[in-house]
CSV table of C-alpha atoms in Angstrom, one decimal:
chain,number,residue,atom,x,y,z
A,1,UNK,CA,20.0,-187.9,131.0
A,2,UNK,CA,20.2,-188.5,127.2
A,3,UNK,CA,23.2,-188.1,125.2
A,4,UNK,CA,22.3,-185.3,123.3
A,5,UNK,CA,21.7,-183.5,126.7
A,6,UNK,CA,25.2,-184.2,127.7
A,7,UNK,CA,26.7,-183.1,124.4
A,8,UNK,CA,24.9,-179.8,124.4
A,9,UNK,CA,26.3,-179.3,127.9
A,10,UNK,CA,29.6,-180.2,127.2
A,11,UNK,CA,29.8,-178.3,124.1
A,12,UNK,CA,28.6,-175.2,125.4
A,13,UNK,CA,31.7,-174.9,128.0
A,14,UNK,CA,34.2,-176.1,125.5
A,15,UNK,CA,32.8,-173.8,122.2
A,16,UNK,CA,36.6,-174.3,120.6
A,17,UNK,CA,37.3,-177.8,121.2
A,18,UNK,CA,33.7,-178.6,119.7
A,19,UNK,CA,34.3,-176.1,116.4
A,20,UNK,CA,37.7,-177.7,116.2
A,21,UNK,CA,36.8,-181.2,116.1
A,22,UNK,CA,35.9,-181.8,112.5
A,23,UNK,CA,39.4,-181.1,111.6
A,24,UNK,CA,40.4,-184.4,112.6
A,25,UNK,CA,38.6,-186.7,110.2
A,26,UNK,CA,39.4,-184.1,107.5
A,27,UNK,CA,43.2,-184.2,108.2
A,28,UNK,CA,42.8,-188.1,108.2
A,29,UNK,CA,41.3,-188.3,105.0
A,30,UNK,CA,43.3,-186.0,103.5
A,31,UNK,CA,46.5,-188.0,104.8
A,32,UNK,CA,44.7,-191.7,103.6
A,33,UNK,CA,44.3,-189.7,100.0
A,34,UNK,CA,47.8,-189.1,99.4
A,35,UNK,CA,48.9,-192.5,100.9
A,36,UNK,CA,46.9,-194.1,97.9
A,37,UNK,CA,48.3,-194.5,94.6
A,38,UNK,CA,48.3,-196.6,91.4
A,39,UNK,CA,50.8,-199.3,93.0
A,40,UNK,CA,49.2,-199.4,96.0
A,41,UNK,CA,49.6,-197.6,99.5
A,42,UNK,CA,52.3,-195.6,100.3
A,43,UNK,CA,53.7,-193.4,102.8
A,44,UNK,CA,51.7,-189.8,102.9
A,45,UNK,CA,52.6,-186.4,100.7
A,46,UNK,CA,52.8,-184.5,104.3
A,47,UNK,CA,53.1,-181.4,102.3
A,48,UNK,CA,49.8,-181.3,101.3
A,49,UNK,CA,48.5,-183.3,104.6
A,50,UNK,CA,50.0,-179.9,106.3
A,51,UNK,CA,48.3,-177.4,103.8
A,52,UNK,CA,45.2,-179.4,104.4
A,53,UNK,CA,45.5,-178.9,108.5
A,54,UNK,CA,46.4,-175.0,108.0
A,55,UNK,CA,42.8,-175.3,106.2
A,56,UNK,CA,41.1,-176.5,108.7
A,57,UNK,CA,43.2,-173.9,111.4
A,58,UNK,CA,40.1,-171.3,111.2
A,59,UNK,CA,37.7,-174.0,112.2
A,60,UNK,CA,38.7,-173.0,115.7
A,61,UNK,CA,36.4,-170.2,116.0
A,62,UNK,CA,33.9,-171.1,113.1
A,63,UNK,CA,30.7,-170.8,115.6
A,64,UNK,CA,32.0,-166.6,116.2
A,65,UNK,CA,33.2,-165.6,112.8
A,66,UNK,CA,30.9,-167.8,110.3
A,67,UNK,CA,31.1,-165.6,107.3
A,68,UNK,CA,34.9,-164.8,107.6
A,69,UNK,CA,35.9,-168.8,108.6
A,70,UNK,CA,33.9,-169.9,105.4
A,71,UNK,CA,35.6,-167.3,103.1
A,72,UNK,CA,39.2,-168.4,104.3
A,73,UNK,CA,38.4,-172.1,104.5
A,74,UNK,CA,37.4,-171.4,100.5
A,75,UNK,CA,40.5,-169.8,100.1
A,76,UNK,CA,42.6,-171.9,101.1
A,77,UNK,CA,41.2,-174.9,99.8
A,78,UNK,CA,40.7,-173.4,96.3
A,79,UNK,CA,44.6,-173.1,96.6
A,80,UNK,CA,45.2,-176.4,97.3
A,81,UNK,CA,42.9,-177.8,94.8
A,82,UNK,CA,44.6,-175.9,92.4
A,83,UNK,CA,48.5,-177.1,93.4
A,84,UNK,CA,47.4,-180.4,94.4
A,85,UNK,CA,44.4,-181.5,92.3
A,86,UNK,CA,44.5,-185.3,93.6
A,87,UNK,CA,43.9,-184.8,97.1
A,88,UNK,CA,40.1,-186.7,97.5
A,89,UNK,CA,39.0,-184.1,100.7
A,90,UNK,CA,39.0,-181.2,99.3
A,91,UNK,CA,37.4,-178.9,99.7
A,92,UNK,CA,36.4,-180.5,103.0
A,93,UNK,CA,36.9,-177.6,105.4
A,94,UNK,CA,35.0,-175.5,103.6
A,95,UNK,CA,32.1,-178.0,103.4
A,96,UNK,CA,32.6,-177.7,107.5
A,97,UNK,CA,32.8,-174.0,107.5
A,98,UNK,CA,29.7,-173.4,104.7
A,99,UNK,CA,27.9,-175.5,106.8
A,100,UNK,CA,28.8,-173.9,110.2
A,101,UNK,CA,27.2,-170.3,108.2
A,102,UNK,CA,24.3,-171.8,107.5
A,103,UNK,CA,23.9,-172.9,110.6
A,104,UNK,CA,25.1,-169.4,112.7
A,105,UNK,CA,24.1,-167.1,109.6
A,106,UNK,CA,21.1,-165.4,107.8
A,107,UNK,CA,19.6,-167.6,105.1
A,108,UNK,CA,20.5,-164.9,102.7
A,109,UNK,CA,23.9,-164.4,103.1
A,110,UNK,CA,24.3,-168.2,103.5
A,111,UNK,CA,22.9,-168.9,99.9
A,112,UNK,CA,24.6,-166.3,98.2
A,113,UNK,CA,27.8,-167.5,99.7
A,114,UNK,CA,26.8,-171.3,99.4
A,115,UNK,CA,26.1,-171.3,95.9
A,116,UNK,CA,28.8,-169.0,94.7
A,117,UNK,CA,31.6,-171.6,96.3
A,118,UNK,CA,30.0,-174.1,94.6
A,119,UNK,CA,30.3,-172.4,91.4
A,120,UNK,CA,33.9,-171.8,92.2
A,121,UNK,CA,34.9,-175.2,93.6
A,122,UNK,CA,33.7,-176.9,90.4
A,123,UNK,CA,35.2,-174.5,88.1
A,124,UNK,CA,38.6,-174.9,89.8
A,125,UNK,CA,37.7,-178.4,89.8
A,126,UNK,CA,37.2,-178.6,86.2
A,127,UNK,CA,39.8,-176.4,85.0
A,128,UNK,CA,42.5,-178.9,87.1
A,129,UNK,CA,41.0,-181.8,85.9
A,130,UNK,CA,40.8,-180.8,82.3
A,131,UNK,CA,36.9,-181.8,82.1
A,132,UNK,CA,33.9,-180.1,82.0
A,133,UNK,CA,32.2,-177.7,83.8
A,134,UNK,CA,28.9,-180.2,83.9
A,135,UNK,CA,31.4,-183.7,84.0
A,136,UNK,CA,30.2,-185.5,86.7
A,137,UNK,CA,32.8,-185.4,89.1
A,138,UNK,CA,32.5,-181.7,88.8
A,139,UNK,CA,28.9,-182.1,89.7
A,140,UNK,CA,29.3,-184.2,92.6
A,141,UNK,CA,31.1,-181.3,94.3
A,142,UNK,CA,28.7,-178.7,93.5
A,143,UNK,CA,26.7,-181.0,94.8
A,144,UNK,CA,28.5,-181.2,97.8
A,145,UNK,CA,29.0,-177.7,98.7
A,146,UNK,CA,25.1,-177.0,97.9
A,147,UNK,CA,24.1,-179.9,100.4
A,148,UNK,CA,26.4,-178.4,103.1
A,149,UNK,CA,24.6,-175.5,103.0
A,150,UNK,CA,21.3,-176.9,102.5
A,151,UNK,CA,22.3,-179.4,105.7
A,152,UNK,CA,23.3,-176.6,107.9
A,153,UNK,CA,20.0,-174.6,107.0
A,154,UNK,CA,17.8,-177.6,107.7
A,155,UNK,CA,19.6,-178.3,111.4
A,156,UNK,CA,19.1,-174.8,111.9
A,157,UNK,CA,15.4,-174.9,111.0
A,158,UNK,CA,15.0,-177.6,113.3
A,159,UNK,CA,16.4,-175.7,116.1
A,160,UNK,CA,14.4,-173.4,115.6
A,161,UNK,CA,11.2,-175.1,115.6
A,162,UNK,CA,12.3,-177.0,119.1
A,163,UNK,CA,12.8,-173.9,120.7
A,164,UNK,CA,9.4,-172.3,119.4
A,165,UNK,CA,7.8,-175.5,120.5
A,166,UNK,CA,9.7,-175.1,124.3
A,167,UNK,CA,8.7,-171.9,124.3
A,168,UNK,CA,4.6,-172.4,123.4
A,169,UNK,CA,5.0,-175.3,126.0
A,170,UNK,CA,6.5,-173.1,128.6
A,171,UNK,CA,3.6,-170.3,127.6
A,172,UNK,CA,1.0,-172.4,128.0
A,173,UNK,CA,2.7,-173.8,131.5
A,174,UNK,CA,2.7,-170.1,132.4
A,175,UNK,CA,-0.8,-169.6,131.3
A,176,UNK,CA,-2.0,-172.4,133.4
A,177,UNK,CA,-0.2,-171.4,136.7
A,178,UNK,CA,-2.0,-168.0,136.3
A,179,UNK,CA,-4.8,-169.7,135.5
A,180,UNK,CA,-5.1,-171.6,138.6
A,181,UNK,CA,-3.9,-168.3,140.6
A,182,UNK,CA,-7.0,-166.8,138.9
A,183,UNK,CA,-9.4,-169.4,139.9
A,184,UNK,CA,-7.5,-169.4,143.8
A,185,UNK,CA,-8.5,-166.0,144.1
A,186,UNK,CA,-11.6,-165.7,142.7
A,187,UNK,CA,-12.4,-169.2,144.9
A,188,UNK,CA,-10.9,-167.2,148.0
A,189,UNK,CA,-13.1,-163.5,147.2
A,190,UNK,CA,-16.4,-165.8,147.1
A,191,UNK,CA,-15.3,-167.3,150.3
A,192,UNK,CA,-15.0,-164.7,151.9
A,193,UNK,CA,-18.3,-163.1,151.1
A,194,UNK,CA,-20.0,-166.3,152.2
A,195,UNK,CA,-18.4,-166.0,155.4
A,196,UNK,CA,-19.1,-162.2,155.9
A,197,UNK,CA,-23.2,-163.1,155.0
A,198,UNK,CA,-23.0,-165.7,157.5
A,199,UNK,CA,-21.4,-163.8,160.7
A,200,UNK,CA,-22.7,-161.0,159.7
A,201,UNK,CA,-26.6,-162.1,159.4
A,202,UNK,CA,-26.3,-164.5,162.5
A,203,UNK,CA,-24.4,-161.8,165.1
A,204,UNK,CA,-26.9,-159.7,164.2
A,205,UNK,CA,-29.6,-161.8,164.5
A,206,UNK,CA,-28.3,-162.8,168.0
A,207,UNK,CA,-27.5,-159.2,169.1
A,208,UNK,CA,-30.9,-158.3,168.4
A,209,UNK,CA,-32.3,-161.2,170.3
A,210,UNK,CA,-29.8,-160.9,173.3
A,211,UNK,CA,-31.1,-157.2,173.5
A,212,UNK,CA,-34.6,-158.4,173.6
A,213,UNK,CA,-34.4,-161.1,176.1
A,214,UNK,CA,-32.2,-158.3,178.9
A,215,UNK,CA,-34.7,-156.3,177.9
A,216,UNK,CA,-37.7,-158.5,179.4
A,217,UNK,CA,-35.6,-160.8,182.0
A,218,UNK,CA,-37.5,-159.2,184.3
A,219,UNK,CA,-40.9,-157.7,183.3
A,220,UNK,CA,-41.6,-161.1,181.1
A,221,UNK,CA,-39.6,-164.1,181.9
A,222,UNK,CA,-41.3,-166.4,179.2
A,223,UNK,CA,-40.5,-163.9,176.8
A,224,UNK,CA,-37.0,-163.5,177.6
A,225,UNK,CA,-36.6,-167.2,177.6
A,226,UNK,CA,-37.7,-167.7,174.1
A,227,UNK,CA,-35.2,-165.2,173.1
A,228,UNK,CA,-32.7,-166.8,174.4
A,229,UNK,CA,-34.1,-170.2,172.8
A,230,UNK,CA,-33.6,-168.1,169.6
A,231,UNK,CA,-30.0,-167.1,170.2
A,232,UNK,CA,-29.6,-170.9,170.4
A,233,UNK,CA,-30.7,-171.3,167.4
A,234,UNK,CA,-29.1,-168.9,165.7
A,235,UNK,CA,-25.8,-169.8,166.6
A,236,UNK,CA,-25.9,-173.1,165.8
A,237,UNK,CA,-27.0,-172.5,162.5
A,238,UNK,CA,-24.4,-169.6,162.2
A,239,UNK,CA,-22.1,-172.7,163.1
A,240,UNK,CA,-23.4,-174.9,160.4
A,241,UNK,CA,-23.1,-172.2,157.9
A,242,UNK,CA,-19.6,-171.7,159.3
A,243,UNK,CA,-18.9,-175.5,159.2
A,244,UNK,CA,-19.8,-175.4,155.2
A,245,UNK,CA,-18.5,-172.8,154.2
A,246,UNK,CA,-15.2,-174.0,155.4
A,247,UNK,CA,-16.1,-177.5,154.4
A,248,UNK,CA,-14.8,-176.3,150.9
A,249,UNK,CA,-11.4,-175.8,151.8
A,250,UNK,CA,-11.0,-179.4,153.1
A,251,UNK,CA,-9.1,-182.2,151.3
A,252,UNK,CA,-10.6,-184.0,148.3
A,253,UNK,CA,-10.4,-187.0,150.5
A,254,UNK,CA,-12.5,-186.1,153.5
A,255,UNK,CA,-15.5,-187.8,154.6
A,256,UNK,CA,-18.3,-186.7,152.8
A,257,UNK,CA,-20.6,-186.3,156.0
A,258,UNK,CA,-17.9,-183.1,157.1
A,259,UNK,CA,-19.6,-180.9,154.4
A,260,UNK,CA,-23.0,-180.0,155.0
A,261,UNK,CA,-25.3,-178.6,151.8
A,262,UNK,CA,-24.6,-175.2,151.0
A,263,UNK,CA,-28.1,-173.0,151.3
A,264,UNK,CA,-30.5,-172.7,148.7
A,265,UNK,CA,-33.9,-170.6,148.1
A,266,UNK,CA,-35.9,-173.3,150.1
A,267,UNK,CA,-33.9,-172.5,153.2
A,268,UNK,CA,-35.6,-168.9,152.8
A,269,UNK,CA,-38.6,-169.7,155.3
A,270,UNK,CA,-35.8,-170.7,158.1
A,271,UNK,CA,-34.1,-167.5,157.2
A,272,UNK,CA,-37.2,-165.3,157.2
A,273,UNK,CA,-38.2,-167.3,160.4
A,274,UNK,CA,-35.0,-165.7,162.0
A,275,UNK,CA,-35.3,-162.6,161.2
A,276,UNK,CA,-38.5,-162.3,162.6
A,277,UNK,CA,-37.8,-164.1,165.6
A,278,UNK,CA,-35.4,-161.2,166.2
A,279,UNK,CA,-37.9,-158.5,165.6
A,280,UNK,CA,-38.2,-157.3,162.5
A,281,UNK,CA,-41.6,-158.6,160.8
A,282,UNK,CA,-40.7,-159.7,156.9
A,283,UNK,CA,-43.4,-160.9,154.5
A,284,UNK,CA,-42.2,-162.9,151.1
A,285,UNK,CA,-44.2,-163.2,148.2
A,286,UNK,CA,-43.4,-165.9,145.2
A,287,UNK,CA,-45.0,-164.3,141.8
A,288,UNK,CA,-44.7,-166.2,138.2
A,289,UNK,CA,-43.7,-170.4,138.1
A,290,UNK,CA,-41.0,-171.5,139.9
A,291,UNK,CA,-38.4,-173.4,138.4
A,292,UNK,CA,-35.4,-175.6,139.3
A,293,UNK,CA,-32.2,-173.4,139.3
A,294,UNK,CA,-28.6,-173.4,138.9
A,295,UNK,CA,-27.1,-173.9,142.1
A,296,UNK,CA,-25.1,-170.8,141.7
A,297,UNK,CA,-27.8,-168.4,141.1
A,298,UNK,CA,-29.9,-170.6,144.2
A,299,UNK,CA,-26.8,-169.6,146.6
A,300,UNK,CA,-26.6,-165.9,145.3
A,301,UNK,CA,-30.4,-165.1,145.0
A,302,UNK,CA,-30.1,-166.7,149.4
A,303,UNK,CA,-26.7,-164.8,149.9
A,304,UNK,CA,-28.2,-161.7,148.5
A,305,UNK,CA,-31.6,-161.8,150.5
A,306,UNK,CA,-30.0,-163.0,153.5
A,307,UNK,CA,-27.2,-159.5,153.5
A,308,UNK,CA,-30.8,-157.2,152.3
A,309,UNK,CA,-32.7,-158.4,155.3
A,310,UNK,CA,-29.6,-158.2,157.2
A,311,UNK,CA,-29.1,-154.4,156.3
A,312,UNK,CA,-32.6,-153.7,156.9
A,313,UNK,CA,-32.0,-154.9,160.7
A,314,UNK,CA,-28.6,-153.9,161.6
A,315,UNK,CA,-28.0,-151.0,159.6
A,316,UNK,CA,-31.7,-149.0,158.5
A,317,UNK,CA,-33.8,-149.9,161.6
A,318,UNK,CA,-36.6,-150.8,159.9
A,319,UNK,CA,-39.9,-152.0,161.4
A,320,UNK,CA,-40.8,-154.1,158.7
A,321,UNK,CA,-39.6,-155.6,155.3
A,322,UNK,CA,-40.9,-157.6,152.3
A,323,UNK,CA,-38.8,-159.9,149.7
A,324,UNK,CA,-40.5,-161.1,146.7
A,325,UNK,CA,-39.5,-163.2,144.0
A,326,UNK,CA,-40.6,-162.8,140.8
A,327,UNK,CA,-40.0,-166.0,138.6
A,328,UNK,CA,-39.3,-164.9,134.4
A,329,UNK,CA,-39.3,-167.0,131.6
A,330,UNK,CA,-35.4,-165.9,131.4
A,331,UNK,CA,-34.7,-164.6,134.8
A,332,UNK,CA,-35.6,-164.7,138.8
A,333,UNK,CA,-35.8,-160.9,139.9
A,334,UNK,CA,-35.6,-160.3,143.8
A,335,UNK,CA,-36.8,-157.4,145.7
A,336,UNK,CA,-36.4,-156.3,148.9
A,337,UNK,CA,-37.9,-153.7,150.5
A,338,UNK,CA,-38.1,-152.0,154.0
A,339,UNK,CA,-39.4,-148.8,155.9
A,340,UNK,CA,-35.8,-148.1,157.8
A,341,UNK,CA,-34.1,-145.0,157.2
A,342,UNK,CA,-33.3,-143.5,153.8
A,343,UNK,CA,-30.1,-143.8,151.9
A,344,UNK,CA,-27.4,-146.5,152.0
A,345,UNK,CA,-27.3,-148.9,155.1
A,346,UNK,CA,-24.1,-148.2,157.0
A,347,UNK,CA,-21.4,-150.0,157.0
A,348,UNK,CA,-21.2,-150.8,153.4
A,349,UNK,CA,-19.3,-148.8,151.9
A,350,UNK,CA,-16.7,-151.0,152.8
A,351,UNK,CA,-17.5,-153.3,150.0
A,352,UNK,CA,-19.1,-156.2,152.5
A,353,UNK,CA,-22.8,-154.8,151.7
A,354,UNK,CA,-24.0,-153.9,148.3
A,355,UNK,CA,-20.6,-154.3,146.9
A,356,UNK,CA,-20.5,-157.8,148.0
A,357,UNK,CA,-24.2,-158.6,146.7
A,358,UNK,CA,-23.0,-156.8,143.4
A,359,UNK,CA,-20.5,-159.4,142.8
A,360,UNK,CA,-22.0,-162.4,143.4
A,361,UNK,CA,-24.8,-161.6,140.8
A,362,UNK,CA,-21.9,-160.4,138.7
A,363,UNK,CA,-20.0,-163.4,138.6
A,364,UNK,CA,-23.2,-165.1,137.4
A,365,UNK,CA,-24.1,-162.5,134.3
A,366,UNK,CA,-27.1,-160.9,136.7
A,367,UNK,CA,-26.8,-157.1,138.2
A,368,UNK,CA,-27.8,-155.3,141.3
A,369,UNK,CA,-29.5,-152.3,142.3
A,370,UNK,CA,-29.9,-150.7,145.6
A,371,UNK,CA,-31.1,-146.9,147.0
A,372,UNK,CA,-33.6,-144.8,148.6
A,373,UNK,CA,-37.2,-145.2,147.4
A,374,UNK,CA,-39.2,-141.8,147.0
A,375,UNK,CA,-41.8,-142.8,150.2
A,376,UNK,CA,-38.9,-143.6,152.2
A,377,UNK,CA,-36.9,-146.7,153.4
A,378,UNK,CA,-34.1,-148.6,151.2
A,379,UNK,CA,-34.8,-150.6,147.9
A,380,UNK,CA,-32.5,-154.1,146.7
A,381,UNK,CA,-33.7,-155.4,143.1
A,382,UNK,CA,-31.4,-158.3,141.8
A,383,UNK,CA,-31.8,-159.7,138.4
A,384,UNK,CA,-30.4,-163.3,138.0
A,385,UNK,CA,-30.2,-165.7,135.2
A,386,UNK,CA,-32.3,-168.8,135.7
A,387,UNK,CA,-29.8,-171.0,133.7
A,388,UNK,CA,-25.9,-170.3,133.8
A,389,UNK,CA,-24.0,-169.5,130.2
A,390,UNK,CA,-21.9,-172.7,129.7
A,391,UNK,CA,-17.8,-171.1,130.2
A,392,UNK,CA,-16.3,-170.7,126.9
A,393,UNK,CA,-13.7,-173.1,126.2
């Protein structure tokens, strides 16, 4: 802890002591002034050392009462000035007290007062002395009093500016925590959809194959089997997608190998491969040039095909669907269709379905479309950028 540090505390519990303080060195001075004369030192004038100390008496509470401590402080001291015009400290409480106002006060009022003692210390000054108003002793303590003022302003200036500069650096603290808050929770949503595509499109993938397989354990045993072959499969990939997805919530420093890669558009023949595997026959059709993608828009434009087919099984019971992907110069459009029953798939209005699709293409400046089409069965059209928008600064 520095030593301004324990000065600020200390004065700020002991306001009075730390006003009164500068009384001391003025009382001393003033006593050393009348101890010095032509022959040498001599003992005090302890008149005018005690009219120099009631001077200095309002200094007690100059940080409460600037204005009024400065105005007395002037008063008195003009007094003295003019009974005793030797003394060499005057007017030095006033110089405290001016500066104390300039310090606690208005820049106004601390001017106006500032400049009109000046005027009156070196007219008093001057009219004692017998000299000039622009002499150059009379000078030095206009000088004086206009350099209190001026000294007090510039401390308070600087005060000022520290506390503006605390305060930005405690803004942009704030800023940052919320910042981070931000990015925790938007990190948390987008987990939480990945792990509602996985379960989701895996339990229902395995449902639909467990059904299968009691449905032939006994009239076709082969059959059965391969169903269950496919449950097998299923779940362990619904364990690898499980495994990734909570990869990202590991420490920075785990092994590499405990993440596997997150699923992209060339894992959509697997996926397909699954779906039909549990029954419902899906067709995809690539039109335009593929290009490499951002792997945002790659996870979305999986995540959003994956929850599509998904619906199409669980929810519309459709007997057939088709997904194509339609490369643009700008954009990759996705389109899934199916036969199933018309209107939204249930269970989505919960905000795991097409709510959940809408926000992923959202959060990467694409959209999402869903409902009926006119011949029947359920319509998903997804529009996502090809290249991400770099995040402004």
């Amino acid at each position: 802890m520095d030593v301004g540090t324990v000065w600020r505390r200390w004065s700020a519990g002991h306001e009075r002591i730390r006003d009164a303080l500068p009384a001391v060195p003025v009382v001393l001075i003033a006593a050393a002034a009348t101890a010095v004369g032509p022959s040498g030192w001599r003992e005090p004038r302890w008149a005018e050392v005690a009219w120099t100390a009631l001077s200095c008496l309002p200094l007690v509470v100059r940080s409460r009462r600037p204005l009024g401590v400065a105005l007395l402080t002037l008063a008195v001291d003009l007094t003295l000035m003019a009974f005793s015009p030797h003394i060499a400290a005057t007017p030095a409480a006033s110089l405290v007290a001016l500066y104390t106002l300039a310090d606690r006060g208005s820049r106004r009022t601390a001017w106006i007062v500032g400049v009109a003692s000046a005027v009156a210390v070196t007219g008093v000054f001057a009219a004692t002395h017998a000299e000039s108003l622009v002499g150059a002793r009379g000078l030095l303590r206009f000088d004086f009093v206009i350099a209190a003022t001026a000294l007090g302003r510039a401390v308070r200036g600087r005060r000022e500016h520290l506390a503006e500069a605390r305060e930005r650096a405690e803004r942009a603290e704030r800023t940052r925590e919320e910042e981070a808050r931000r990015r925790v929770t938007e990190e948390r949503v987008r987990i939480a959809r990945d792990l509602h595509d996985v379960v989701a499109h895996h339990i229902t993938l395995v449902n639909a194959q467990a059904g299968v397989a009691h449905h032939l354990m006994r009239t076709d045993p082969d059959r059965a089997y391969e169903a269950l072959a496919h449950i097998t499969d299923n779940s362990r990939a619904a364990l690898d997608e499980l495994r990734s997805t909570v990869g990202l919530l590991r420490q920075p420093d785990d092994a590499p190998g405990s993440r596997a890669p997150i699923p992209r558009l060339a894992d959509l023949d697997t996926l397909v491969a699954g779906i039909r595997a549990g029954g419902l026959p899906v067709s995809v059709t690539r039109t335009g040039s593929a290009c490499p993608l951002a792997p945002a828009t790659e996870l979305t434009a999986y995540r959003i095909v994956q929850e599509a087919l998904t619906n199409a099984h669980k929810h519309a019971s459709a007997t057939r669907a088709e997904v194509v992907l339609d490369y643009g110069p700008l954009a990759l459009r996705i389109t899934v269709t199916d036969d199933g029953r018309s209107g939204p798939p249930q269970g989505t209005g919960g905000g795991h379905g097409l709510v959940g699709m809408r926000e992923r293409a959202t959060a990467i400046g694409g959209s999402v479309t869903a409902g009926p089409r006119p011949e029947g069965g359920f319509r998903v059209v997804a529009e996502l950028p090809l290249s991400l928008a770099p995040a402004p600064l």
